[in-house]
């Protein structure tokens, strides 16, 4: 694995990371701001604060990829040992999302780019949001309720994203009423095909959490850039920086890409269709329609074979006992 799913620590050397990810970590390590001048390349940075509400198994949650790569989260702090190596230690300090972000201008990106993980399985609580908050939005497509993200992209300072199974969404909102105060938004131009390997019945347009975060980041960044240029507030340098930041966002999918490649290799070794292919997803759907999962079906088949084998052994033993008894009687 490339990262620890418990502490969300990257398990690869710094030189193996994409440069924007490595650059971000070094700047955090050195306690320098993400918007300070630098010559080694711009760091990976989101155009908004991100809150990920986790209600799924960590092994299945791709939203953790964003937390791991951006590396600003509850329960983990970083420090530098003087040799540009990162050391990690547990901390009780909360993530550094600026609580005063709502008072800043929508054009001011200096307080944006933080990420917070709210793990309901670990007892974390969803924050209480103010009714009518015009800068915090919930990324959740809902017919008749959600609006295009592009229409409010310039206002977005905090984006809340759910990381849970698609089938749990309705029940999730009933249990967690704190989210009901937030305006729901959906991607204005979602991709028709997801690169995710988990199957679903919802049809085209559905994607993994980390994919949704990536596309949302692109939409918000583009819209904020267009707004600045329309107001003639963006210099040539600002425009170049926006373009670089948008290009860097692809690295949000770095762990996702490696994990996808691993699932393909595992499927090839087992002689089964790639789970993210149409054939592979259809194969998973058919298995789900049967009684039990494929693993349960396999175990049931093993149990049947074991019963037949034991039955044959008992029949053979009985025949041998009958033969021995007849020999005794014939004497």
PDB file of C-alpha atoms in Angstrom:
ATOM      1  CA  UNK A   1       0.000   0.000   0.000  1.00  0.00           C
ATOM      2  CA  UNK A   2       1.149   3.552  -0.690  1.00  0.00           C
ATOM      3  CA  UNK A   3      -0.430   4.974   2.469  1.00  0.00           C
ATOM      4  CA  UNK A   4      -1.661   3.879   5.889  1.00  0.00           C
ATOM      5  CA  UNK A   5      -5.451   3.840   5.982  1.00  0.00           C
ATOM      6  CA  UNK A   6      -5.464   4.388   9.754  1.00  0.00           C
ATOM      7  CA  UNK A   7      -3.072   7.303  10.265  1.00  0.00           C
ATOM      8  CA  UNK A   8      -3.298   8.467   6.608  1.00  0.00           C
ATOM      9  CA  UNK A   9       0.445   8.699   6.285  1.00  0.00           C
ATOM     10  CA  UNK A  10       2.104   8.295   2.894  1.00  0.00           C
ATOM     11  CA  UNK A  11       4.435   5.293   2.905  1.00  0.00           C
ATOM     12  CA  UNK A  12       6.569   6.325  -0.070  1.00  0.00           C
ATOM     13  CA  UNK A  13       9.722   8.410  -0.213  1.00  0.00           C
ATOM     14  CA  UNK A  14       9.416  12.100  -0.901  1.00  0.00           C
ATOM     15  CA  UNK A  15      11.242  11.846  -4.228  1.00  0.00           C
ATOM     16  CA  UNK A  16       8.604   9.346  -5.480  1.00  0.00           C
ATOM     17  CA  UNK A  17       5.756  11.809  -5.010  1.00  0.00           C
ATOM     18  CA  UNK A  18       4.455  14.184  -7.672  1.00  0.00           C
ATOM     19  CA  UNK A  19       6.345  17.471  -7.356  1.00  0.00           C
ATOM     20  CA  UNK A  20       3.267  19.559  -6.348  1.00  0.00           C
ATOM     21  CA  UNK A  21       2.483  17.085  -3.522  1.00  0.00           C
ATOM     22  CA  UNK A  22       6.086  17.031  -2.343  1.00  0.00           C
ATOM     23  CA  UNK A  23       6.263  20.816  -2.551  1.00  0.00           C
ATOM     24  CA  UNK A  24       3.117  21.213  -0.449  1.00  0.00           C
ATOM     25  CA  UNK A  25       4.450  18.922   2.259  1.00  0.00           C
ATOM     26  CA  UNK A  26       7.746  20.767   2.455  1.00  0.00           C
ATOM     27  CA  UNK A  27       6.038  24.129   2.758  1.00  0.00           C
ATOM     28  CA  UNK A  28       3.786  22.839   5.563  1.00  0.00           C
ATOM     29  CA  UNK A  29       6.849  21.275   7.194  1.00  0.00           C
ATOM     30  CA  UNK A  30       8.640  24.637   7.068  1.00  0.00           C
ATOM     31  CA  UNK A  31       5.549  26.481   8.350  1.00  0.00           C
ATOM     32  CA  UNK A  32       5.463  28.662   5.234  1.00  0.00           C
ATOM     33  CA  UNK A  33       2.210  29.722   3.656  1.00  0.00           C
ATOM     34  CA  UNK A  34       0.946  28.044   0.518  1.00  0.00           C
ATOM     35  CA  UNK A  35       0.662  31.451  -1.164  1.00  0.00           C
ATOM     36  CA  UNK A  36       4.141  32.728  -0.316  1.00  0.00           C
ATOM     37  CA  UNK A  37       6.612  33.250  -3.183  1.00  0.00           C
ATOM     38  CA  UNK A  38       8.673  30.204  -4.118  1.00  0.00           C
ATOM     39  CA  UNK A  39      10.940  29.078  -6.922  1.00  0.00           C
ATOM     40  CA  UNK A  40      10.604  25.289  -6.785  1.00  0.00           C
ATOM     41  CA  UNK A  41       7.113  25.076  -8.296  1.00  0.00           C
ATOM     42  CA  UNK A  42       3.621  25.682  -6.994  1.00  0.00           C
ATOM     43  CA  UNK A  43       2.271  23.223  -4.402  1.00  0.00           C
ATOM     44  CA  UNK A  44      -0.914  21.193  -4.757  1.00  0.00           C
ATOM     45  CA  UNK A  45      -3.707  23.420  -3.490  1.00  0.00           C
ATOM     46  CA  UNK A  46      -7.505  23.305  -3.530  1.00  0.00           C
ATOM     47  CA  UNK A  47      -9.502  26.422  -4.474  1.00  0.00           C
ATOM     48  CA  UNK A  48     -11.678  25.921  -1.375  1.00  0.00           C
ATOM     49  CA  UNK A  49     -11.623  24.438   2.101  1.00  0.00           C
ATOM     50  CA  UNK A  50     -12.662  20.794   1.976  1.00  0.00           C
ATOM     51  CA  UNK A  51     -14.608  18.830   4.592  1.00  0.00           C
ATOM     52  CA  UNK A  52     -14.959  15.087   3.973  1.00  0.00           C
ATOM     53  CA  UNK A  53     -17.656  13.313   5.973  1.00  0.00           C
ATOM     54  CA  UNK A  54     -16.663   9.637   6.100  1.00  0.00           C
ATOM     55  CA  UNK A  55     -19.259   6.926   6.711  1.00  0.00           C
ATOM     56  CA  UNK A  56     -17.702   3.940   4.950  1.00  0.00           C
ATOM     57  CA  UNK A  57     -14.952   1.364   5.364  1.00  0.00           C
ATOM     58  CA  UNK A  58     -11.571   3.054   5.117  1.00  0.00           C
ATOM     59  CA  UNK A  59     -10.412   0.474   2.613  1.00  0.00           C
ATOM     60  CA  UNK A  60     -13.201   1.556   0.246  1.00  0.00           C
ATOM     61  CA  UNK A  61     -13.137   5.319   0.857  1.00  0.00           C
ATOM     62  CA  UNK A  62     -11.313   7.264  -1.866  1.00  0.00           C
ATOM     63  CA  UNK A  63     -11.909  10.585  -0.120  1.00  0.00           C
ATOM     64  CA  UNK A  64      -9.048   9.581   2.170  1.00  0.00           C
ATOM     65  CA  UNK A  65      -6.728  10.052  -0.803  1.00  0.00           C
ATOM     66  CA  UNK A  66      -7.314  13.805  -0.671  1.00  0.00           C
ATOM     67  CA  UNK A  67      -6.704  13.901   3.073  1.00  0.00           C
ATOM     68  CA  UNK A  68      -3.485  11.907   2.704  1.00  0.00           C
ATOM     69  CA  UNK A  69      -2.069  13.954  -0.173  1.00  0.00           C
ATOM     70  CA  UNK A  70      -3.031  17.347   1.241  1.00  0.00           C
ATOM     71  CA  UNK A  71      -2.032  16.152   4.713  1.00  0.00           C
ATOM     72  CA  UNK A  72      -3.863  18.598   6.951  1.00  0.00           C
ATOM     73  CA  UNK A  73      -6.160  16.645   9.196  1.00  0.00           C
ATOM     74  CA  UNK A  74      -7.154  15.928  12.756  1.00  0.00           C
ATOM     75  CA  UNK A  75      -4.884  13.629  14.687  1.00  0.00           C
ATOM     76  CA  UNK A  76      -1.770  14.127  12.557  1.00  0.00           C
ATOM     77  CA  UNK A  77       0.892  16.778  12.586  1.00  0.00           C
ATOM     78  CA  UNK A  78       4.156  17.093  10.715  1.00  0.00           C
ATOM     79  CA  UNK A  79       7.598  18.319  11.596  1.00  0.00           C
ATOM     80  CA  UNK A  80      10.909  18.389   9.780  1.00  0.00           C
ATOM     81  CA  UNK A  81      13.997  16.660  11.161  1.00  0.00           C
ATOM     82  CA  UNK A  82      16.366  19.099   9.486  1.00  0.00           C
ATOM     83  CA  UNK A  83      17.187  16.795   6.578  1.00  0.00           C
ATOM     84  CA  UNK A  84      14.040  17.547   4.594  1.00  0.00           C
ATOM     85  CA  UNK A  85      12.533  14.294   5.865  1.00  0.00           C
ATOM     86  CA  UNK A  86       9.053  14.379   7.304  1.00  0.00           C
ATOM     87  CA  UNK A  87       8.337  12.878  10.702  1.00  0.00           C
ATOM     88  CA  UNK A  88       4.791  12.189  11.817  1.00  0.00           C
ATOM     89  CA  UNK A  89       3.349  12.219  15.299  1.00  0.00           C
ATOM     90  CA  UNK A  90      -0.119  12.012  16.760  1.00  0.00           C
ATOM     91  CA  UNK A  91      -1.648  15.261  17.845  1.00  0.00           C
ATOM     92  CA  UNK A  92      -4.959  16.318  19.355  1.00  0.00           C
ATOM     93  CA  UNK A  93      -4.947  19.537  17.385  1.00  0.00           C
ATOM     94  CA  UNK A  94      -7.789  20.088  14.927  1.00  0.00           C
ATOM     95  CA  UNK A  95      -7.255  20.691  11.248  1.00  0.00           C
ATOM     96  CA  UNK A  96      -6.278  24.214  10.380  1.00  0.00           C
ATOM     97  CA  UNK A  97      -9.405  25.301   8.510  1.00  0.00           C
ATOM     98  CA  UNK A  98      -9.775  29.016   9.119  1.00  0.00           C
ATOM     99  CA  UNK A  99     -12.889  29.550  11.200  1.00  0.00           C
ATOM    100  CA  UNK A 100     -13.054  33.134   9.951  1.00  0.00           C
ATOM    101  CA  UNK A 101     -13.032  32.132   6.287  1.00  0.00           C
ATOM    102  CA  UNK A 102     -16.647  33.273   5.880  1.00  0.00           C
ATOM    103  CA  UNK A 103     -15.592  36.880   6.478  1.00  0.00           C
ATOM    104  CA  UNK A 104     -13.027  36.933   3.667  1.00  0.00           C
ATOM    105  CA  UNK A 105     -13.622  38.010   0.106  1.00  0.00           C
ATOM    106  CA  UNK A 106     -14.545  35.298  -2.381  1.00  0.00           C
ATOM    107  CA  UNK A 107     -11.578  36.470  -4.450  1.00  0.00           C
ATOM    108  CA  UNK A 108      -9.111  36.041  -1.566  1.00  0.00           C
ATOM    109  CA  UNK A 109      -7.598  32.551  -1.750  1.00  0.00           C
ATOM    110  CA  UNK A 110      -5.097  33.041   1.082  1.00  0.00           C
ATOM    111  CA  UNK A 111      -7.322  31.320   3.658  1.00  0.00           C
ATOM    112  CA  UNK A 112      -8.467  28.491   1.402  1.00  0.00           C
ATOM    113  CA  UNK A 113      -7.061  25.057   0.583  1.00  0.00           C
ATOM    114  CA  UNK A 114      -7.333  23.204   3.895  1.00  0.00           C
ATOM    115  CA  UNK A 115      -8.861  19.738   4.309  1.00  0.00           C
ATOM    116  CA  UNK A 116     -10.662  18.190   7.279  1.00  0.00           C
ATOM    117  CA  UNK A 117     -11.739  14.586   7.765  1.00  0.00           C
ATOM    118  CA  UNK A 118     -14.919  14.002   9.789  1.00  0.00           C
ATOM    119  CA  UNK A 119     -14.893  10.260  10.492  1.00  0.00           C
ATOM    120  CA  UNK A 120     -18.274   9.307  11.914  1.00  0.00           C
ATOM    121  CA  UNK A 121     -17.011   5.795  12.646  1.00  0.00           C
ATOM    122  CA  UNK A 122     -14.449   7.261  15.062  1.00  0.00           C
ATOM    123  CA  UNK A 123     -17.047   9.376  16.821  1.00  0.00           C
ATOM    124  CA  UNK A 124     -16.406  12.659  15.003  1.00  0.00           C
ATOM    125  CA  UNK A 125     -19.361  15.022  14.878  1.00  0.00           C
ATOM    126  CA  UNK A 126     -20.624  16.926  11.865  1.00  0.00           C
ATOM    127  CA  UNK A 127     -20.314  20.678  12.539  1.00  0.00           C
ATOM    128  CA  UNK A 128     -23.403  22.815  12.999  1.00  0.00           C
ATOM    129  CA  UNK A 129     -23.678  25.075   9.969  1.00  0.00           C
ATOM    130  CA  UNK A 130     -25.384  28.438   9.997  1.00  0.00           C
ATOM    131  CA  UNK A 131     -28.718  28.630   8.229  1.00  0.00           C
ATOM    132  CA  UNK A 132     -28.311  30.589   5.018  1.00  0.00           C
ATOM    133  CA  UNK A 133     -24.517  30.237   4.898  1.00  0.00           C
ATOM    134  CA  UNK A 134     -23.686  31.566   1.425  1.00  0.00           C
ATOM    135  CA  UNK A 135     -20.097  30.279   1.305  1.00  0.00           C
ATOM    136  CA  UNK A 136     -20.434  26.636   2.411  1.00  0.00           C
ATOM    137  CA  UNK A 137     -21.988  24.087   0.039  1.00  0.00           C
ATOM    138  CA  UNK A 138     -22.697  20.358   0.038  1.00  0.00           C
ATOM    139  CA  UNK A 139     -21.639  18.444  -3.073  1.00  0.00           C
ATOM    140  CA  UNK A 140     -24.582  16.140  -3.502  1.00  0.00           C
ATOM    141  CA  UNK A 141     -26.651  15.755  -6.697  1.00  0.00           C
ATOM    142  CA  UNK A 142     -30.344  15.784  -5.860  1.00  0.00           C
ATOM    143  CA  UNK A 143     -33.076  16.451  -8.471  1.00  0.00           C
ATOM    144  CA  UNK A 144     -35.051  19.550  -7.566  1.00  0.00           C
ATOM    145  CA  UNK A 145     -32.750  20.470  -4.669  1.00  0.00           C
ATOM    146  CA  UNK A 146     -29.191  20.803  -5.938  1.00  0.00           C
ATOM    147  CA  UNK A 147     -27.999  23.618  -8.196  1.00  0.00           C
ATOM    148  CA  UNK A 148     -25.067  23.622 -10.651  1.00  0.00           C
ATOM    149  CA  UNK A 149     -21.765  24.157  -8.859  1.00  0.00           C
ATOM    150  CA  UNK A 150     -20.667  26.531 -11.601  1.00  0.00           C
ATOM    151  CA  UNK A 151     -23.491  28.942 -10.717  1.00  0.00           C
ATOM    152  CA  UNK A 152     -22.053  29.538  -7.220  1.00  0.00           C
ATOM    153  CA  UNK A 153     -18.398  28.588  -7.798  1.00  0.00           C
ATOM    154  CA  UNK A 154     -17.120  32.117  -7.159  1.00  0.00           C
ATOM    155  CA  UNK A 155     -18.755  32.069  -3.697  1.00  0.00           C
ATOM    156  CA  UNK A 156     -17.498  28.649  -2.575  1.00  0.00           C
ATOM    157  CA  UNK A 157     -15.129  28.853   0.364  1.00  0.00           C
ATOM    158  CA  UNK A 158     -15.949  25.486   1.961  1.00  0.00           C
ATOM    159  CA  UNK A 159     -17.161  22.393   0.143  1.00  0.00           C
ATOM    160  CA  UNK A 160     -18.594  19.481   2.139  1.00  0.00           C
ATOM    161  CA  UNK A 161     -18.326  16.064   0.461  1.00  0.00           C
ATOM    162  CA  UNK A 162     -19.839  12.767   1.618  1.00  0.00           C
ATOM    163  CA  UNK A 163     -17.752   9.602   1.427  1.00  0.00           C
ATOM    164  CA  UNK A 164     -20.256   6.789   1.853  1.00  0.00           C
ATOM    165  CA  UNK A 165     -21.986   4.107  -0.194  1.00  0.00           C
ATOM    166  CA  UNK A 166     -24.475   5.403  -2.747  1.00  0.00           C
ATOM    167  CA  UNK A 167     -27.190   3.169  -1.290  1.00  0.00           C
ATOM    168  CA  UNK A 168     -26.863   4.816   2.143  1.00  0.00           C
ATOM    169  CA  UNK A 169     -27.397   8.420   1.071  1.00  0.00           C
ATOM    170  CA  UNK A 170     -31.128   8.816   1.917  1.00  0.00           C
ATOM    171  CA  UNK A 171     -30.746   7.196   5.330  1.00  0.00           C
ATOM    172  CA  UNK A 172     -27.600   9.230   5.916  1.00  0.00           C
ATOM    173  CA  UNK A 173     -29.472  12.543   5.611  1.00  0.00           C
ATOM    174  CA  UNK A 174     -32.208  11.397   7.975  1.00  0.00           C
ATOM    175  CA  UNK A 175     -29.640  10.599  10.657  1.00  0.00           C
ATOM    176  CA  UNK A 176     -27.399  13.633  10.110  1.00  0.00           C
ATOM    177  CA  UNK A 177     -29.761  16.596  10.034  1.00  0.00           C
ATOM    178  CA  UNK A 178     -26.866  19.076  10.389  1.00  0.00           C
ATOM    179  CA  UNK A 179     -26.336  18.839   6.637  1.00  0.00           C
ATOM    180  CA  UNK A 180     -29.911  19.892   5.834  1.00  0.00           C
ATOM    181  CA  UNK A 181     -29.033  23.584   6.255  1.00  0.00           C
ATOM    182  CA  UNK A 182     -26.487  23.503   3.427  1.00  0.00           C
ATOM    183  CA  UNK A 183     -27.305  24.267  -0.186  1.00  0.00           C
ATOM    184  CA  UNK A 184     -26.730  21.159  -2.294  1.00  0.00           C
ATOM    185  CA  UNK A 185     -24.730  21.511  -5.499  1.00  0.00           C
ATOM    186  CA  UNK A 186     -23.923  19.146  -8.339  1.00  0.00           C
ATOM    187  CA  UNK A 187     -21.186  19.120 -10.949  1.00  0.00           C
ATOM    188  CA  UNK A 188     -22.140  21.243 -13.929  1.00  0.00           C
ATOM    189  CA  UNK A 189     -20.351  18.975 -16.429  1.00  0.00           C
ATOM    190  CA  UNK A 190     -19.788  15.554 -14.829  1.00  0.00           C
ATOM    191  CA  UNK A 191     -17.950  12.923 -16.871  1.00  0.00           C
ATOM    192  CA  UNK A 192     -20.144  10.213 -18.335  1.00  0.00           C
ATOM    193  CA  UNK A 193     -17.673   7.497 -17.391  1.00  0.00           C
ATOM    194  CA  UNK A 194     -16.025   6.908 -14.046  1.00  0.00           C
ATOM    195  CA  UNK A 195     -12.664   5.203 -13.649  1.00  0.00           C
ATOM    196  CA  UNK A 196     -13.790   3.702 -10.347  1.00  0.00           C
ATOM    197  CA  UNK A 197     -13.776  -0.078  -9.885  1.00  0.00           C
ATOM    198  CA  UNK A 198     -16.776  -0.372  -7.530  1.00  0.00           C
ATOM    199  CA  UNK A 199     -20.028  -1.265  -9.254  1.00  0.00           C
ATOM    200  CA  UNK A 200     -23.331   0.585  -8.890  1.00  0.00           C
ATOM    201  CA  UNK A 201     -26.822   0.610 -10.367  1.00  0.00           C
ATOM    202  CA  UNK A 202     -27.235   4.382 -10.620  1.00  0.00           C
ATOM    203  CA  UNK A 203     -26.015   4.605 -14.210  1.00  0.00           C
ATOM    204  CA  UNK A 204     -23.659   7.047 -16.010  1.00  0.00           C
ATOM    205  CA  UNK A 205     -22.453  10.144 -14.196  1.00  0.00           C
ATOM    206  CA  UNK A 206     -21.757   8.403 -10.887  1.00  0.00           C
ATOM    207  CA  UNK A 207     -18.157   8.445  -9.710  1.00  0.00           C
ATOM    208  CA  UNK A 208     -15.876   7.962  -6.738  1.00  0.00           C
ATOM    209  CA  UNK A 209     -15.484  10.609  -4.037  1.00  0.00           C
ATOM    210  CA  UNK A 210     -11.963  11.582  -5.081  1.00  0.00           C
ATOM    211  CA  UNK A 211     -13.069  11.951  -8.713  1.00  0.00           C
ATOM    212  CA  UNK A 212     -15.930  14.225  -7.609  1.00  0.00           C
ATOM    213  CA  UNK A 213     -13.495  16.334  -5.559  1.00  0.00           C
ATOM    214  CA  UNK A 214     -11.182  16.653  -8.559  1.00  0.00           C
ATOM    215  CA  UNK A 215     -13.901  17.777 -10.980  1.00  0.00           C
ATOM    216  CA  UNK A 216     -15.394  20.143  -8.396  1.00  0.00           C
ATOM    217  CA  UNK A 217     -11.953  21.705  -7.862  1.00  0.00           C
ATOM    218  CA  UNK A 218     -11.564  22.280 -11.586  1.00  0.00           C
ATOM    219  CA  UNK A 219     -14.995  23.928 -11.904  1.00  0.00           C
ATOM    220  CA  UNK A 220     -14.451  26.260  -8.943  1.00  0.00           C
ATOM    221  CA  UNK A 221     -10.918  27.197  -9.982  1.00  0.00           C
ATOM    222  CA  UNK A 222     -11.962  28.002 -13.557  1.00  0.00           C
ATOM    223  CA  UNK A 223     -14.928  30.097 -12.459  1.00  0.00           C
ATOM    224  CA  UNK A 224     -12.885  32.092  -9.923  1.00  0.00           C
ATOM    225  CA  UNK A 225     -10.259  32.749 -12.574  1.00  0.00           C
ATOM    226  CA  UNK A 226     -12.895  33.937 -15.032  1.00  0.00           C
ATOM    227  CA  UNK A 227     -14.381  36.236 -12.394  1.00  0.00           C
ATOM    228  CA  UNK A 228     -11.015  37.857 -11.661  1.00  0.00           C
ATOM    229  CA  UNK A 229     -10.288  38.342 -15.337  1.00  0.00           C
ATOM    230  CA  UNK A 230     -13.755  39.803 -15.903  1.00  0.00           C
ATOM    231  CA  UNK A 231     -13.161  42.319 -13.136  1.00  0.00           C
ATOM    232  CA  UNK A 232      -9.678  43.061 -14.510  1.00  0.00           C
ATOM    233  CA  UNK A 233      -8.245  42.086 -11.119  1.00  0.00           C
ATOM    234  CA  UNK A 234      -5.979  39.336 -12.461  1.00  0.00           C
ATOM    235  CA  UNK A 235      -2.487  40.199 -13.611  1.00  0.00           C
ATOM    236  CA  UNK A 236      -0.538  38.084 -16.089  1.00  0.00           C
ATOM    237  CA  UNK A 237       1.214  36.415 -13.143  1.00  0.00           C
ATOM    238  CA  UNK A 238      -2.100  35.638 -11.435  1.00  0.00           C
ATOM    239  CA  UNK A 239      -3.443  34.046 -14.607  1.00  0.00           C
ATOM    240  CA  UNK A 240      -0.372  31.844 -14.943  1.00  0.00           C
ATOM    241  CA  UNK A 241      -0.632  30.778 -11.311  1.00  0.00           C
ATOM    242  CA  UNK A 242      -4.297  29.849 -11.735  1.00  0.00           C
ATOM    243  CA  UNK A 243      -3.412  27.781 -14.793  1.00  0.00           C
ATOM    244  CA  UNK A 244      -0.602  25.983 -12.948  1.00  0.00           C
ATOM    245  CA  UNK A 245      -2.859  25.315  -9.943  1.00  0.00           C
ATOM    246  CA  UNK A 246      -5.533  23.864 -12.229  1.00  0.00           C
ATOM    247  CA  UNK A 247      -2.992  21.583 -13.902  1.00  0.00           C
ATOM    248  CA  UNK A 248      -1.685  20.488 -10.495  1.00  0.00           C
ATOM    249  CA  UNK A 249      -5.144  19.319  -9.420  1.00  0.00           C
ATOM    250  CA  UNK A 250      -4.739  16.153 -11.497  1.00  0.00           C
ATOM    251  CA  UNK A 251      -2.387  14.920  -8.774  1.00  0.00           C
ATOM    252  CA  UNK A 252      -5.401  14.535  -6.469  1.00  0.00           C
ATOM    253  CA  UNK A 253      -5.902  11.289  -8.431  1.00  0.00           C
ATOM    254  CA  UNK A 254      -2.350  10.009  -7.867  1.00  0.00           C
ATOM    255  CA  UNK A 255      -3.255   7.407  -5.224  1.00  0.00           C
ATOM    256  CA  UNK A 256      -6.487   6.611  -7.071  1.00  0.00           C
ATOM    257  CA  UNK A 257      -4.532   5.807 -10.245  1.00  0.00           C
ATOM    258  CA  UNK A 258      -2.116   3.504  -8.440  1.00  0.00           C
ATOM    259  CA  UNK A 259      -4.969   1.706  -6.661  1.00  0.00           C
ATOM    260  CA  UNK A 260      -6.825   1.279  -9.956  1.00  0.00           C
ATOM    261  CA  UNK A 261      -3.724  -0.253 -11.543  1.00  0.00           C
ATOM    262  CA  UNK A 262      -3.428  -2.666  -8.595  1.00  0.00           C
ATOM    263  CA  UNK A 263      -7.032  -3.843  -9.032  1.00  0.00           C
ATOM    264  CA  UNK A 264      -6.360  -4.491 -12.720  1.00  0.00           C
ATOM    265  CA  UNK A 265      -3.265  -6.553 -11.945  1.00  0.00           C
ATOM    266  CA  UNK A 266      -5.151  -8.584  -9.321  1.00  0.00           C
ATOM    267  CA  UNK A 267      -7.976  -9.274 -11.785  1.00  0.00           C
ATOM    268  CA  UNK A 268      -5.513 -10.377 -14.462  1.00  0.00           C
ATOM    269  CA  UNK A 269      -3.849 -12.772 -12.011  1.00  0.00           C
ATOM    270  CA  UNK A 270      -7.257 -14.263 -11.121  1.00  0.00           C
ATOM    271  CA  UNK A 271      -8.389 -14.459 -14.735  1.00  0.00           C
ATOM    272  CA  UNK A 272     -11.454 -12.265 -14.120  1.00  0.00           C
ATOM    273  CA  UNK A 273     -12.612  -9.111 -15.953  1.00  0.00           C
ATOM    274  CA  UNK A 274     -11.144  -5.818 -14.784  1.00  0.00           C
ATOM    275  CA  UNK A 275     -13.570  -4.599 -12.074  1.00  0.00           C
ATOM    276  CA  UNK A 276     -13.744  -1.077 -13.537  1.00  0.00           C
ATOM    277  CA  UNK A 277     -14.603  -2.302 -17.039  1.00  0.00           C
ATOM    278  CA  UNK A 278     -18.211  -2.606 -18.213  1.00  0.00           C
ATOM    279  CA  UNK A 279     -17.783  -6.382 -18.310  1.00  0.00           C
ATOM    280  CA  UNK A 280     -16.337  -6.449 -14.805  1.00  0.00           C
ATOM    281  CA  UNK A 281     -19.086  -4.273 -13.321  1.00  0.00           C
ATOM    282  CA  UNK A 282     -21.769  -6.376 -15.013  1.00  0.00           C
ATOM    283  CA  UNK A 283     -20.108  -9.489 -13.570  1.00  0.00           C
ATOM    284  CA  UNK A 284     -20.312  -7.976 -10.069  1.00  0.00           C
ATOM    285  CA  UNK A 285     -23.975  -7.022 -10.559  1.00  0.00           C
ATOM    286  CA  UNK A 286     -24.887 -10.564 -11.598  1.00  0.00           C
ATOM    287  CA  UNK A 287     -23.158 -11.991  -8.542  1.00  0.00           C
ATOM    288  CA  UNK A 288     -25.040  -9.591  -6.285  1.00  0.00           C
ATOM    289  CA  UNK A 289     -28.353 -10.795  -7.733  1.00  0.00           C
ATOM    290  CA  UNK A 290     -27.546 -14.312  -6.572  1.00  0.00           C
ATOM    291  CA  UNK A 291     -27.889 -15.433  -2.976  1.00  0.00           C
ATOM    292  CA  UNK A 292     -24.823 -14.281  -1.115  1.00  0.00           C
ATOM    293  CA  UNK A 293     -21.585 -12.807  -2.416  1.00  0.00           C
ATOM    294  CA  UNK A 294     -19.138 -14.595  -4.683  1.00  0.00           C
ATOM    295  CA  UNK A 295     -17.078 -15.485  -1.622  1.00  0.00           C
ATOM    296  CA  UNK A 296     -20.092 -17.001   0.108  1.00  0.00           C
ATOM    297  CA  UNK A 297     -20.971 -18.878  -3.078  1.00  0.00           C
ATOM    298  CA  UNK A 298     -17.460 -20.232  -3.290  1.00  0.00           C
ATOM    299  CA  UNK A 299     -17.575 -21.355   0.332  1.00  0.00           C
ATOM    300  CA  UNK A 300     -20.972 -22.996  -0.260  1.00  0.00           C
ATOM    301  CA  UNK A 301     -19.540 -24.932  -3.196  1.00  0.00           C
ATOM    302  CA  UNK A 302     -16.568 -26.032  -1.086  1.00  0.00           C
ATOM    303  CA  UNK A 303     -18.968 -27.180   1.634  1.00  0.00           C
ATOM    304  CA  UNK A 304     -20.995 -29.204  -0.911  1.00  0.00           C
ATOM    305  CA  UNK A 305     -17.871 -30.928  -2.185  1.00  0.00           C
ATOM    306  CA  UNK A 306     -16.766 -31.674   1.364  1.00  0.00           C
ATOM    307  CA  UNK A 307     -20.141 -33.279   2.168  1.00  0.00           C
ATOM    308  CA  UNK A 308     -19.933 -35.467  -0.938  1.00  0.00           C
ATOM    309  CA  UNK A 309     -16.392 -36.518  -0.080  1.00  0.00           C
ATOM    310  CA  UNK A 310     -17.352 -37.412   3.488  1.00  0.00           C
ATOM    311  CA  UNK A 311     -20.394 -39.316   2.230  1.00  0.00           C
ATOM    312  CA  UNK A 312     -18.211 -41.401  -0.094  1.00  0.00           C
ATOM    313  CA  UNK A 313     -15.814 -42.108   2.768  1.00  0.00           C
ATOM    314  CA  UNK A 314     -18.685 -43.284   4.974  1.00  0.00           C
ATOM    315  CA  UNK A 315     -20.074 -45.503   2.213  1.00  0.00           C
ATOM    316  CA  UNK A 316     -16.645 -47.013   1.585  1.00  0.00           C
ATOM    317  CA  UNK A 317     -16.147 -47.619   5.299  1.00  0.00           C
ATOM    318  CA  UNK A 318     -19.574 -49.260   5.551  1.00  0.00           C
ATOM    319  CA  UNK A 319     -18.803 -51.565   2.614  1.00  0.00           C
ATOM    320  CA  UNK A 320     -15.509 -52.581   4.198  1.00  0.00           C
ATOM    321  CA  UNK A 321     -17.282 -53.293   7.512  1.00  0.00           C
ATOM    322  CA  UNK A 322     -19.910 -55.406   5.704  1.00  0.00           C
ATOM    323  CA  UNK A 323     -17.194 -57.413   3.953  1.00  0.00           C
ATOM    324  CA  UNK A 324     -15.366 -57.993   7.247  1.00  0.00           C
ATOM    325  CA  UNK A 325     -18.565 -59.053   8.995  1.00  0.00           C
ATOM    326  CA  UNK A 326     -19.427 -61.555   6.248  1.00  0.00           C
ATOM    327  CA  UNK A 327     -15.968 -63.076   6.519  1.00  0.00           C
ATOM    328  CA  UNK A 328     -16.422 -63.569  10.261  1.00  0.00           C
ATOM    329  CA  UNK A 329     -19.839 -65.185   9.762  1.00  0.00           C
ATOM    330  CA  UNK A 330     -18.521 -67.589   7.120  1.00  0.00           C
ATOM    331  CA  UNK A 331     -15.956 -69.100   9.472  1.00  0.00           C
TER     332      UNK A 331
END
